Amino acid sequence: MKRRMSVLISVLFMFSLLLTACGGGDASGGNQGKKVINVALWDENVRDTLDKSIKIFNEKHPDVQVKVTYTPWADYWTKLKTSLAGNSGPDVYWMNGPNFHSYASSGLIKDLSPLIEQSGLDTSVYNEALVDMYTYQGKLHGLPYFQDSIALFYNKELFDKAGVSYPDNTWTWETVEENAAKLTDKSSGIYGFIAPIDSQIGYYNFIAQAGGYVISDDKKSSGFDSPETLSAFKWEQGLMEKGYSPSAQQQLETKPRQLFGSGKAAMLPGISVNSPELFELLGDKLAVAELPAGKKKASIVHGLSWAINGKTKVEQESWDLIQILSGKEGQELLAESGFSMPAYKGTESGWLDSIPSLDLQVFVDSLEFAVPYPVSQKTAEWQDAEVKEIQAAFLGKKTFEEALKNAGEQMNAILATETK
Amino acid sequence: MSSYITVNADPPKAKTKRKVGKLAVQEAVWGFIFILPVVLGLGLFYMAPSAASLFLSFTSWDGLSSPQFIGFDNFANLMKDAKFTGSMLNTMLYTIGTVPLSVSIATLLAVLLNQKIKGMVFYRTFYFIPVITMPIAVGMVWKWLYNSEFGLINHVLGVMNLPQPNWLFDERFALLSIVLVSVWSTIGYNAVILLSGLQGISGSYYEAASLDGAGKMYKFFRITLPLLTPSLFFVLVMSFINSFQVFDLIFIMMDQQTTMLESTRTVVYSIWEDGFKYFNMGYASAQAFILFIVILIITMVQMYIQKRWVHYQ
């Protein structure tokens, strides 16, 4: 009898093991009868705004449940790609520029153009640079959510101390150099300007300002190996050599934002989303102006969009959801939270008021000369090659002439392997 | 297995041979049922993935579309890939730096920790703390210690009027700096293993040696060290394997996009880059397979050489 029992128990145990092992795959099932939209993103700071927008959505769709999963940035892309490959991916998810083309070209993102046509959505309410960024083969694949642009942060206290007038929209590369000289105080370790070795806040802007480009419009060739690009780097290098800017090695070790935030530098090009952090560090001393111009003005714009899974089973519901998130109402909520500049034109006011002492309007004005963040299908690969060469040149291991030639060749080789 | 069955299947009153056989078979079946959970787990989570990655190493796969069989192309390309050969070299240098340093310091430490002093528990705990600290925390804190402008290490060097190198961002020092952190964080574990080895050495050997008038050094080299060799062997094998697989420290202490990676990128880092940054799964699997072969060869060589220097009591 006892033996029988033990046999029975072990058999039951085995079955339960097998059942649980098999049960794991079926994640999207959930509540029977009720439709579920799975949403994935990485930044928890946007949680309140998202919850409010979902409430609006649920008023129209009380029978649809929206499940939101926040995955930290470090794991987001790996998890997203593997879950989409396993057909268990989210229905709606955050997409950024560098990854967009690789996802769109593998059919992981739904082409929104039929949906846009059907519901008569006007996409001209979004910043053009963002619409460009999320357009693949002439069709919009993501609804812009928020954006950021680059402007010049400066420390008023250091300007007052040196008796230099504040930067304004007439400043150029020459003005920066002139005034950085006056602002630099070697004895107390203060730099006039940080010439970033980073791409987004640094040379991507300067290359465009010099009249060059990083990637051609057809995404087929690199613009690194050009005299315009070279002049941008020469300007940055000059500032470092004269001691007006921290060297590349210093910037590698101590991030420019830390240096600027601790009052060790008077000017730093920065992204709009850096504003809250820098304001927390510097308070009322912090101010912002347009990026100084080279041959012309330029500011790199990047932003995120909402993408719909190419294989989603709840297409219409997902489309309705992202229309609310990226619609006027959702965008105003986003702006009010102070999280970032919304992508919908004219909804910025809430965001502009989020830091009263800072003239955030500068970032909105900079959109007029916006240049989209350069991307293609294999962005990550050519960016690694680019950074390797350019950092080596910044560190003085090779000349910029040589580094840019190499970077251009490697990037062209990678671009040639992209499937279009 | 068979001896186990016969011992247990031997009934007090043996009837016919056939009946015993039946019972033995029944017990064997039950034996297999009992180990089934482990076999399933091992198969599902260890063997199947290993087999899959071996298969993938002969394919080109981006993680999405179906894998394309490309024969030995991945391996041929790897041999020409400066990134991979460089990372192999870095891994070797890292191992040559870490293993001897960590094991020799750990041996000395184990001997010191094997004395009868007040507060020994405290010292033992003290040296073990780095082992139980998260690698992320270790990496972050050391990164700040190494900062050439604001770090504690260079501050102390400056006070003593010594040169202040740029530890992590000068390719002459970067790998060395990481080796030092790794030595610091592994000696505790190695010392504990060696300590248990030391405590297994019978006191009578020392007694006999003392009676014969042996000195401290003599006892250490002629008794302690030879009798410690089984533990030393284990520690060496594990250290080699671990240092060939190093990833976390480099991942935390280096930026993901920096030219410094050329002098610090290890094989596992390169696998991660190709696999989860560029999604070249086949290429990454091929690297993993080569690493497996390298570790296998090194371990086999160690197993072979051990006959000459490891003394089992």
XYZ file of C-alpha atoms in Angstrom:
733
model
C 0.000 0.000 0.000
C 2.694 2.374 1.093
C 4.668 1.529 -1.990
C 1.681 2.204 -4.210
C 1.351 5.636 -2.659
C 4.948 6.530 -3.230
C 4.714 5.400 -6.841
C 1.641 7.501 -7.336
C 3.237 10.522 -5.753
C 6.400 10.314 -7.807
C 4.445 9.897 -11.010
C 2.342 12.918 -10.143
C 5.503 14.829 -9.354
C 6.996 13.999 -12.725
C 3.860 15.080 -14.535
C 3.694 18.369 -12.729
C 7.320 19.002 -13.638
C 6.632 18.309 -17.287
C 3.507 20.443 -17.245
C 5.251 23.436 -15.734
C 8.105 23.033 -18.191
C 5.685 23.174 -21.108
C 3.547 25.921 -19.646
C 6.287 28.510 -19.815
C 5.994 29.121 -23.539
C 2.417 30.270 -23.558
C 2.847 33.800 -22.217
C 0.482 35.815 -24.351
C -2.597 33.798 -23.397
C -3.688 35.512 -20.213
C -7.297 36.255 -19.436
C -9.707 34.366 -21.610
C -12.078 36.479 -23.612
C -10.336 39.717 -22.766
C -7.913 41.070 -25.337
C -4.440 41.901 -24.099
C -1.931 44.368 -25.517
C 1.595 43.807 -24.287
C 3.676 46.974 -24.175
C 7.445 47.070 -23.707
C 9.770 49.968 -22.943
C 12.791 50.680 -20.769
C 12.348 53.934 -18.876
C 10.340 53.762 -15.666
C 10.399 57.554 -15.331
C 7.604 57.678 -17.857
C 5.370 55.313 -15.871
C 2.919 57.942 -14.535
C 2.354 59.464 -17.944
C 1.890 56.075 -19.523
C -0.609 54.983 -16.879
C -2.665 58.123 -17.454
C -2.667 57.604 -21.218
C -3.696 53.980 -20.800
C -6.618 55.118 -18.646
C -7.796 57.293 -21.537
C -7.433 54.320 -23.850
C -9.435 52.084 -21.506
C -12.328 54.513 -21.467
C -12.767 53.764 -25.163
C -11.745 50.111 -24.924
C -12.904 48.826 -21.532
C -12.522 45.233 -22.740
C -8.828 45.491 -23.575
C -6.161 44.981 -20.967
C -2.842 46.802 -21.440
C 0.103 45.051 -19.832
C 3.244 47.168 -19.568
C 6.678 45.664 -19.006
C 9.686 47.813 -18.159
C 12.996 46.181 -19.018
C 16.191 47.989 -18.051
C 18.071 49.516 -20.994
C 20.973 47.082 -20.631
C 18.731 44.089 -21.415
C 16.011 45.747 -23.459
C 17.295 45.098 -26.975
C 18.490 41.573 -26.337
C 15.198 40.642 -24.737
C 13.141 42.362 -27.411
C 14.942 40.715 -30.285
C 14.915 37.233 -28.803
C 11.250 37.451 -27.767
C 10.215 38.725 -31.199
C 12.175 35.887 -32.771
C 10.295 33.434 -30.550
C 6.933 34.945 -31.583
C 6.181 35.933 -27.996
C 7.257 39.553 -28.289
C 5.271 42.599 -27.154
C 2.562 44.052 -29.418
C 3.676 47.634 -28.919
C 7.202 48.713 -28.050
C 9.707 51.572 -27.902
C 12.020 51.921 -30.866
C 15.079 54.134 -31.211
C 16.924 55.392 -34.269
C 20.056 53.218 -34.249
C 17.972 50.014 -34.109
C 15.098 51.033 -36.348
C 16.407 49.976 -39.747
C 17.560 46.584 -38.614
C 14.090 45.863 -37.167
C 12.136 47.368 -40.025
C 14.126 45.499 -42.664
C 13.503 42.158 -40.917
C 9.770 42.753 -40.889
C 9.557 42.983 -37.105
C 7.775 46.322 -37.264
C 4.401 46.845 -38.840
C 4.196 49.271 -41.720
C 1.839 51.927 -40.384
C 0.955 53.564 -43.693
C -2.265 51.560 -44.357
C -3.443 52.298 -40.820
C -2.563 55.972 -41.182
C -4.501 56.180 -44.432
C -7.461 54.363 -43.000
C -7.770 56.603 -39.954
C -6.728 59.771 -41.779
C -3.959 60.664 -39.362
C -1.991 63.790 -40.188
C 1.695 63.019 -39.685
C 2.826 66.578 -40.333
C 2.137 67.337 -36.658
C 5.402 65.551 -35.874
C 8.826 67.003 -36.370
C 10.039 66.200 -39.870
C 13.435 64.898 -38.766
C 11.695 62.293 -36.610
C 9.278 61.253 -39.321
C 12.302 60.818 -41.599
C 14.067 58.743 -38.991
C 11.213 56.256 -38.690
C 10.439 56.042 -42.382
C 11.544 52.856 -44.091
C 11.194 52.492 -47.876
C 9.061 55.602 -47.953
C 6.602 54.352 -45.341
C 6.250 55.390 -41.727
C 6.915 52.482 -39.363
C 6.798 54.222 -35.985
C 4.724 56.937 -34.393
C 7.086 59.520 -32.820
C 6.748 59.814 -29.032
C 9.359 62.230 -27.794
C 12.483 63.879 -29.098
C 15.657 65.552 -28.019
C 17.907 68.132 -29.621
C 21.342 69.507 -28.815
C 22.080 72.973 -27.419
C 24.829 74.680 -25.471
C 24.607 74.532 -21.675
C 26.629 77.135 -19.819
C 27.463 78.073 -16.259
C 26.448 81.703 -15.596
C 28.617 82.011 -12.504
C 31.793 81.210 -14.436
C 30.813 83.686 -17.184
C 30.196 86.443 -14.625
C 33.470 85.747 -12.905
C 35.420 86.053 -16.154
C 33.384 89.061 -17.279
C 32.302 87.410 -20.510
C 28.858 88.072 -21.967
C 26.527 85.073 -22.196
C 26.355 83.043 -25.404
C 23.492 83.832 -27.784
C 22.358 82.725 -31.226
C 25.017 84.798 -32.984
C 27.872 82.710 -31.629
C 30.097 80.756 -33.989
C 33.043 78.386 -33.635
C 35.355 81.419 -33.602
C 33.406 83.125 -30.804
C 33.567 79.953 -28.758
C 37.321 79.757 -29.090
C 37.799 83.453 -28.316
C 35.663 83.341 -25.190
C 36.787 79.899 -24.062
C 40.270 81.406 -23.847
C 39.005 84.051 -21.429
C 36.962 81.577 -19.404
C 39.727 79.009 -18.997
C 41.441 79.262 -15.644
C 44.236 76.732 -15.507
C 45.210 77.488 -11.914
C 41.799 76.455 -10.582
C 41.328 73.701 -13.183
C 38.429 75.350 -15.003
C 37.922 74.807 -18.713
C 36.177 77.283 -20.982
C 34.487 74.699 -23.192
C 34.173 70.955 -23.374
C 34.780 69.813 -26.953
C 33.088 66.418 -26.596
C 34.670 63.275 -27.969
C 31.118 61.855 -27.990
C 29.215 61.721 -31.237
C 25.679 62.813 -30.360
C 26.564 65.900 -28.333
C 29.778 66.485 -30.245
C 31.047 65.765 -33.697
C 27.780 64.694 -35.324
C 26.630 68.310 -34.820
C 29.930 69.857 -35.865
C 30.180 67.756 -39.032
C 26.721 68.949 -40.089
C 27.619 72.527 -39.149
C 30.706 72.347 -41.349
C 28.510 71.311 -44.270
C 29.382 67.631 -44.129
C 27.360 64.533 -43.316
C 27.888 61.231 -41.507
C 25.763 59.069 -43.774
C 24.366 59.942 -47.177
C 20.608 60.276 -47.634
C 20.404 56.970 -49.501
C 22.328 55.304 -46.627
C 24.871 53.966 -49.080
C 27.991 55.971 -48.310
C 29.878 57.459 -45.407
C 30.768 61.116 -45.165
C 33.687 60.737 -42.772
C 36.423 61.049 -45.361
C 35.687 64.614 -46.430
C 37.330 68.022 -45.885
C 34.194 69.321 -44.104
C 34.290 66.504 -41.558
C 37.997 67.006 -41.068
C 37.523 70.703 -40.319
C 35.058 69.873 -37.526
C 37.574 67.615 -35.833
C 40.418 70.067 -36.351
C 38.389 72.711 -34.520
C 37.759 70.367 -31.577
C 41.374 69.236 -31.519
C 42.570 72.843 -31.494
C 40.491 73.612 -28.404
C 41.982 70.646 -26.611
C 45.551 71.434 -27.629
C 45.234 75.006 -26.423
C 43.947 73.709 -23.107
C 40.507 75.324 -23.397
C 38.860 71.914 -23.331
C 39.642 68.813 -21.278
C 41.646 66.273 -23.270
C 40.169 63.112 -24.745
C 41.761 61.006 -22.050
C 40.212 63.125 -19.314
C 36.827 62.839 -20.967
C 37.121 59.078 -21.262
C 37.651 58.796 -17.554
C 35.416 61.496 -16.216
C 32.285 62.017 -18.237
C 31.836 65.584 -19.569
C 28.517 65.902 -17.721
C 30.268 65.196 -14.423
C 32.937 67.801 -15.170
C 30.409 70.435 -16.182
C 28.014 69.537 -13.376
C 30.715 70.047 -10.774
C 31.499 73.534 -12.069
C 34.790 72.599 -13.740
C 33.771 73.825 -17.197
C 31.911 76.885 -18.443
C 30.240 75.441 -21.548
C 29.076 72.010 -22.629
C 26.973 70.962 -25.622
C 24.222 68.748 -24.251
C 21.005 66.878 -24.996
C 17.668 68.326 -23.914
C 17.070 65.319 -21.669
C 20.196 66.216 -19.687
C 18.485 69.372 -18.424
C 16.910 67.964 -15.207
C 20.148 66.291 -14.157
C 22.305 69.357 -14.832
C 19.738 71.612 -13.172
C 19.864 69.452 -10.080
C 23.658 69.818 -9.987
C 23.990 73.502 -10.849
C 20.622 75.049 -9.973
C 20.125 78.638 -11.078
C 23.689 78.879 -12.370
C 22.656 76.721 -15.322
C 21.566 78.363 -18.565
C 21.231 77.236 -22.149
C 21.737 78.783 -25.602
C 21.675 77.600 -29.190
C 24.697 75.610 -30.363
C 27.265 77.951 -31.916
C 27.269 77.782 -35.703
C 30.003 76.618 -38.042
C 29.401 77.407 -41.691
C 25.762 76.983 -40.778
C 23.605 76.017 -37.840
C 22.811 72.414 -37.023
C 21.541 70.413 -34.094
C 21.300 66.634 -34.004
C 17.802 65.439 -33.290
C 16.928 62.019 -32.061
C 13.706 60.707 -30.640
C 11.806 57.576 -29.823
C 8.756 56.183 -31.458
C 6.137 53.565 -30.727
C 6.348 50.559 -33.013
C 3.788 47.794 -33.524
C 4.913 44.185 -33.730
C 4.713 42.981 -37.336
C 2.979 39.801 -36.183
C 0.620 41.248 -33.602
C -2.818 39.678 -33.182
C -4.347 42.878 -31.814
C -3.455 45.249 -34.619
C -6.407 47.634 -34.425
C -6.253 47.918 -30.632
C -2.491 48.520 -30.708
C -2.935 51.192 -33.340
C -5.616 52.910 -31.241
C -3.309 52.773 -28.230
C -0.299 54.384 -29.897
C -2.537 57.022 -31.452
C -3.450 58.060 -27.915
C 0.119 57.845 -26.612
C 1.492 59.923 -29.485
C -1.693 61.968 -29.915
C -2.248 65.470 -28.662
C -3.608 64.429 -25.288
C -0.904 61.866 -24.582
C 1.799 64.268 -25.712
C 0.536 67.030 -23.444
C 0.604 64.600 -20.514
C 4.153 63.654 -21.437
C 5.216 67.297 -21.641
C 3.692 68.149 -18.274
C 5.647 65.349 -16.618
C 8.831 67.138 -17.690
C 10.193 63.810 -18.956
C 11.175 65.061 -22.385
C 10.249 67.287 -25.282
C 7.141 65.776 -26.927
C 7.246 64.945 -30.632
C 3.864 66.526 -31.400
C 4.306 70.127 -32.512
C 2.709 72.683 -30.214
C 2.386 70.473 -27.130
C 5.691 71.603 -25.605
C 4.346 74.173 -23.153
C 4.154 71.753 -20.231
C 7.732 70.703 -20.784
C 8.947 74.305 -21.145
C 7.539 75.084 -17.703
C 9.140 72.051 -16.074
C 12.342 73.987 -15.263
C 11.243 77.643 -14.975
C 14.745 79.090 -14.604
C 15.960 77.429 -17.798
C 15.012 78.684 -21.255
C 14.064 75.292 -22.672
C 12.503 77.029 -25.690
C 16.048 77.002 -27.111
C 15.744 73.255 -27.727
C 12.430 73.732 -29.524
C 13.890 76.541 -31.639
C 16.858 74.334 -32.511
C 14.470 71.957 -34.278
C 14.374 74.492 -37.117
C 17.878 73.466 -38.148
C 17.536 69.865 -36.995
C 19.648 67.140 -38.543
C 18.485 63.573 -37.878
C 20.759 61.295 -35.892
C 22.568 59.187 -38.529
C 21.369 55.593 -38.718
C 21.213 52.643 -41.078
C 20.597 48.937 -40.823
C 23.928 48.087 -39.192
C 24.342 51.243 -37.121
C 25.915 49.463 -34.159
C 28.595 47.895 -36.322
C 29.817 50.992 -38.135
C 29.521 53.070 -34.987
C 31.993 50.755 -33.263
C 34.421 51.119 -36.159
C 33.885 54.885 -36.191
C 34.417 55.300 -32.443
C 37.552 53.156 -32.497
C 39.209 55.267 -35.192
C 38.065 58.658 -33.954
C 38.984 57.990 -30.344
C 42.425 56.864 -31.408
C 42.847 60.174 -33.247
C 41.558 62.188 -30.298
C 44.059 60.342 -28.095
C 46.824 61.358 -30.485
C 47.637 57.852 -31.683
C 46.994 58.753 -35.310
C 46.136 61.807 -37.306
C 42.530 62.731 -37.999
C 43.287 62.516 -41.726
C 44.204 58.866 -41.335
C 41.453 58.000 -38.815
C 38.685 59.544 -40.907
C 39.913 57.797 -44.026
C 39.865 54.448 -42.185
C 36.505 55.115 -40.554
C 35.018 56.056 -43.916
C 36.384 52.935 -45.610
C 35.195 50.608 -42.869
C 31.783 52.235 -42.741
C 31.408 51.993 -46.509
C 32.353 48.320 -46.365
C 29.704 47.674 -43.697
C 27.092 49.707 -45.568
C 27.781 47.630 -48.669
C 26.740 44.458 -46.818
C 23.394 45.897 -45.750
C 20.368 44.291 -47.361
C 17.855 46.772 -48.554
C 25.546 0.766 -10.966
C 25.668 -2.990 -11.405
C 27.238 -3.636 -8.017
C 24.574 -1.511 -6.415
C 21.831 -3.602 -8.000
C 23.343 -6.953 -7.112
C 23.974 -5.980 -3.501
C 20.423 -4.789 -3.045
C 18.825 -7.409 -5.149
C 20.365 -10.209 -3.175
C 17.393 -11.614 -1.270
C 17.858 -13.583 1.950
C 16.360 -16.689 0.428
C 17.460 -16.795 -3.160
C 14.796 -18.592 -5.171
C 15.393 -18.826 -8.883
C 17.905 -16.850 -10.867
C 15.156 -15.529 -13.143
C 13.177 -13.926 -10.337
C 16.218 -12.049 -9.079
C 16.808 -10.724 -12.549
C 13.287 -9.408 -12.767
C 13.622 -7.644 -9.463
C 16.925 -6.171 -10.522
C 15.423 -4.855 -13.726
C 12.529 -3.358 -11.790
C 14.908 -1.630 -9.416
C 17.030 -0.405 -12.264
C 13.959 1.106 -13.890
C 13.123 2.861 -10.660
C 16.689 4.033 -10.389
C 16.427 5.640 -13.780
C 13.086 7.218 -12.917
C 14.647 8.765 -9.848
C 17.535 10.296 -11.753
C 15.256 11.404 -14.568
C 14.662 14.923 -13.198
C 18.386 15.557 -13.067
C 19.013 14.008 -16.469
C 16.168 16.061 -17.933
C 17.483 19.239 -16.366
C 21.014 18.549 -17.506
C 19.873 17.636 -20.982
C 17.517 20.540 -21.357
C 19.665 23.280 -19.892
C 23.235 22.104 -20.554
C 23.525 19.489 -23.244
C 20.890 20.721 -25.669
C 22.184 24.337 -25.636
C 25.761 23.104 -26.101
C 24.737 20.963 -29.036
C 22.689 23.841 -30.465
C 25.578 26.263 -30.221
C 27.903 23.746 -31.867
C 25.391 23.501 -34.711
C 25.023 27.278 -34.882
C 28.761 27.723 -35.184
C 28.479 26.297 -38.707
C 25.719 28.683 -39.676
C 25.068 32.331 -40.267
C 22.192 33.369 -38.011
C 20.915 36.772 -36.924
C 18.595 35.372 -34.262
C 15.493 36.010 -36.346
C 15.481 34.344 -39.728
C 16.321 30.665 -40.043
C 20.029 29.765 -39.742
C 21.941 29.272 -42.992
C 24.500 26.518 -43.117
C 27.860 27.920 -44.210
C 30.266 25.132 -43.286
C 33.571 26.234 -41.826
C 33.283 29.847 -42.998
C 32.902 31.213 -39.463
C 36.076 29.493 -38.318
C 38.004 30.551 -41.392
C 36.918 34.160 -40.911
C 37.792 34.053 -37.221
C 41.375 33.133 -37.987
C 41.629 36.265 -40.139
C 39.723 38.489 -37.691
C 42.142 40.774 -35.856
C 39.495 41.428 -33.216
C 39.231 37.756 -32.329
C 42.957 36.973 -32.379
C 43.551 40.119 -30.334
C 40.970 39.068 -27.780
C 42.543 35.613 -27.594
C 45.909 37.220 -26.908
C 44.402 39.495 -24.252
C 42.757 36.519 -22.580
C 46.082 34.660 -22.493
C 47.873 37.688 -21.040
C 45.116 38.105 -18.495
C 45.414 34.455 -17.477
C 49.206 34.575 -17.277
C 48.865 37.635 -15.083
C 46.039 36.477 -12.867
C 46.536 32.784 -12.166
C 50.112 32.647 -10.799
C 49.645 35.820 -8.790
C 46.321 34.822 -7.319
C 47.326 31.239 -6.505
C 50.687 32.095 -4.956
C 49.243 34.875 -2.801
C 46.353 32.624 -1.824
C 48.782 29.886 -0.744
C 50.703 32.247 1.499
C 47.467 33.616 2.855
C 46.109 30.130 3.563
C 49.222 29.283 5.561
C 48.874 32.513 7.540
C 45.192 31.877 8.130
C 45.930 28.358 9.346
C 47.429 29.512 12.642
C 45.910 29.657 16.053
C 45.634 33.382 16.677
C 42.908 35.301 18.438
C 40.279 36.639 16.054
C 41.145 34.221 13.253
C 37.476 33.996 12.229
C 37.548 37.729 11.644
C 40.601 37.550 9.368
C 39.178 34.647 7.411
C 35.913 36.502 6.876
C 37.819 39.616 5.944
C 39.674 37.993 3.077
C 36.514 36.293 1.849
C 34.456 39.487 1.557
C 35.640 40.360 -1.993
C 34.455 36.936 -3.160
C 30.880 37.487 -2.037
C 30.765 41.079 -3.294
C 28.874 41.565 -6.558
C 31.250 41.989 -9.519
C 29.297 45.127 -10.506
C 30.061 46.787 -7.181
C 33.689 45.665 -7.332
C 34.080 47.037 -10.851
C 32.412 50.373 -10.117
C 34.384 51.040 -6.955
C 37.718 50.103 -8.517
C 36.932 52.249 -11.528
C 36.791 55.236 -9.220
C 39.881 54.186 -7.305
C 41.730 54.037 -10.624
C 40.558 57.448 -11.881
C 43.738 59.272 -12.781
C 42.581 62.707 -11.635
C 40.236 62.048 -8.748
C 41.078 58.468 -7.740
C 42.427 57.461 -4.364
C 45.318 55.442 -5.787
C 46.803 58.325 -7.746
C 46.172 60.675 -4.867
C 48.313 58.498 -2.611
C 50.955 58.139 -5.350
C 50.937 61.913 -5.738
C 51.499 62.484 -2.034
C 54.487 60.146 -2.217
C 55.798 61.954 -5.306
C 55.506 58.871 -7.470
C 54.374 58.857 -11.105
C 50.593 58.781 -11.498
C 49.702 56.542 -14.425
C 46.358 56.638 -16.164
C 45.383 53.172 -15.005
C 42.391 52.257 -17.101
C 42.788 54.506 -20.128
C 46.388 53.905 -21.104
C 46.789 50.711 -23.055
C 50.033 49.880 -21.268
C 48.250 49.663 -17.918
C 44.615 48.857 -18.691
C 44.881 45.069 -18.715
C 47.244 45.078 -15.750
C 44.772 47.168 -13.766
C 42.012 44.680 -14.448
C 44.320 41.787 -13.538
C 44.990 43.397 -10.156
C 41.284 43.746 -9.402
C 40.660 40.175 -10.400
C 43.534 38.928 -8.201
C 42.132 40.944 -5.332
C 38.698 39.439 -5.754
C 39.756 35.803 -6.235
C 42.441 35.217 -3.607
C 39.777 34.840 -0.908
C 38.096 31.936 -2.666
C 41.378 30.216 -3.499
C 42.656 30.711 0.043
C 39.584 29.035 1.539
C 40.018 25.951 -0.662
C 43.723 25.785 0.174
C 42.963 26.337 3.845
C 40.727 23.291 3.946
C 43.549 21.396 2.221
C 45.975 22.541 4.906
C 43.659 21.452 7.665
C 43.516 17.998 6.163
C 47.260 17.535 6.703
C 47.829 15.397 9.768
C 49.817 17.019 12.581
C 51.858 13.869 13.054
C 54.007 14.684 9.997
C 55.098 17.946 11.573
C 55.675 16.268 14.904
C 57.913 13.677 13.326
C 59.771 16.338 11.365
C 60.298 18.432 14.502
C 61.751 15.421 16.287
C 64.171 15.036 13.410
C 65.123 18.682 13.819
C 63.502 20.150 10.702
C 63.234 23.936 10.460
C 60.156 25.982 9.518
C 61.113 26.477 5.898
C 62.044 22.854 5.491
C 58.695 21.776 6.894
C 56.852 24.128 4.566
C 58.587 23.002 1.404
C 58.895 19.319 2.230
C 55.633 18.617 4.069
C 53.080 21.387 3.651
C 53.541 22.085 -0.039
C 53.646 18.464 -1.276
C 50.627 17.497 0.799
C 48.779 20.573 -0.383
C 49.263 19.710 -4.044
C 45.826 18.059 -4.528
C 44.129 21.286 -3.397
C 46.582 23.387 -5.389
C 45.803 21.339 -8.459
C 42.077 21.904 -8.043
C 42.576 25.631 -7.494
C 44.828 25.894 -10.554
C 42.400 24.105 -12.842
C 39.493 26.220 -11.687
C 41.490 29.459 -11.910
C 42.540 28.722 -15.471
C 38.975 27.994 -16.506
C 37.596 31.060 -14.752
C 40.155 33.441 -16.128
C 39.622 32.189 -19.659
C 35.978 33.051 -19.212
C 36.416 36.518 -17.711
C 33.797 39.013 -18.838
C 32.106 40.970 -16.066
C 35.039 43.105 -14.936
C 35.839 44.251 -18.457
C 32.182 44.868 -19.194
C 31.848 47.104 -16.150
C 35.191 48.873 -16.092
C 35.415 49.704 -19.807
C 33.043 51.743 -21.939
C 31.165 49.714 -24.521
C 32.490 51.826 -27.352
C 36.088 52.721 -26.797
C 39.393 52.173 -28.456
C 40.696 50.892 -25.098
C 38.832 47.659 -25.706
C 41.535 46.676 -28.171
C 43.906 46.030 -25.294
C 41.310 44.665 -22.870
C 38.734 42.765 -24.927
C 38.616 39.100 -23.902
C 37.189 36.199 -25.859
C 33.931 36.094 -23.903
C 33.551 39.841 -24.353
C 34.015 39.376 -28.066
C 31.409 36.575 -28.034
C 28.966 38.877 -26.281
C 29.653 41.680 -28.746
C 29.111 39.545 -31.819
C 26.184 37.664 -30.355
C 24.166 40.254 -28.502
C 25.290 43.564 -29.935
C 25.535 42.704 -33.632
C 23.356 39.574 -33.474
C 25.816 37.446 -35.425
C 24.889 34.347 -33.447
C 26.708 31.868 -35.660
C 29.941 33.833 -35.511
C 29.630 34.156 -31.726
C 28.939 30.431 -31.345
C 32.040 29.611 -33.355
C 34.110 31.713 -30.955
C 32.500 29.981 -27.993
C 33.374 26.637 -29.513
C 37.014 27.610 -30.047
C 37.197 28.849 -26.464
C 35.777 25.527 -25.304
C 38.467 23.629 -27.217
C 41.211 25.850 -25.812
C 40.016 25.363 -22.241
C 39.641 21.624 -22.851
C 43.225 21.343 -24.129
C 44.638 23.378 -21.258
C 42.749 21.301 -18.709
C 43.847 18.048 -20.335
C 47.460 19.191 -20.301
C 47.093 20.022 -16.626
C 45.576 16.598 -15.946
C 48.512 14.997 -17.716
C 51.188 17.020 -15.939
C 49.600 16.523 -12.521
C 51.007 12.974 -12.370
C 54.434 14.519 -11.948
C 53.731 16.957 -9.171
C 50.520 16.145 -7.342
C 50.944 13.853 -4.337
C 47.861 12.075 -3.151
C 48.367 10.801 0.393
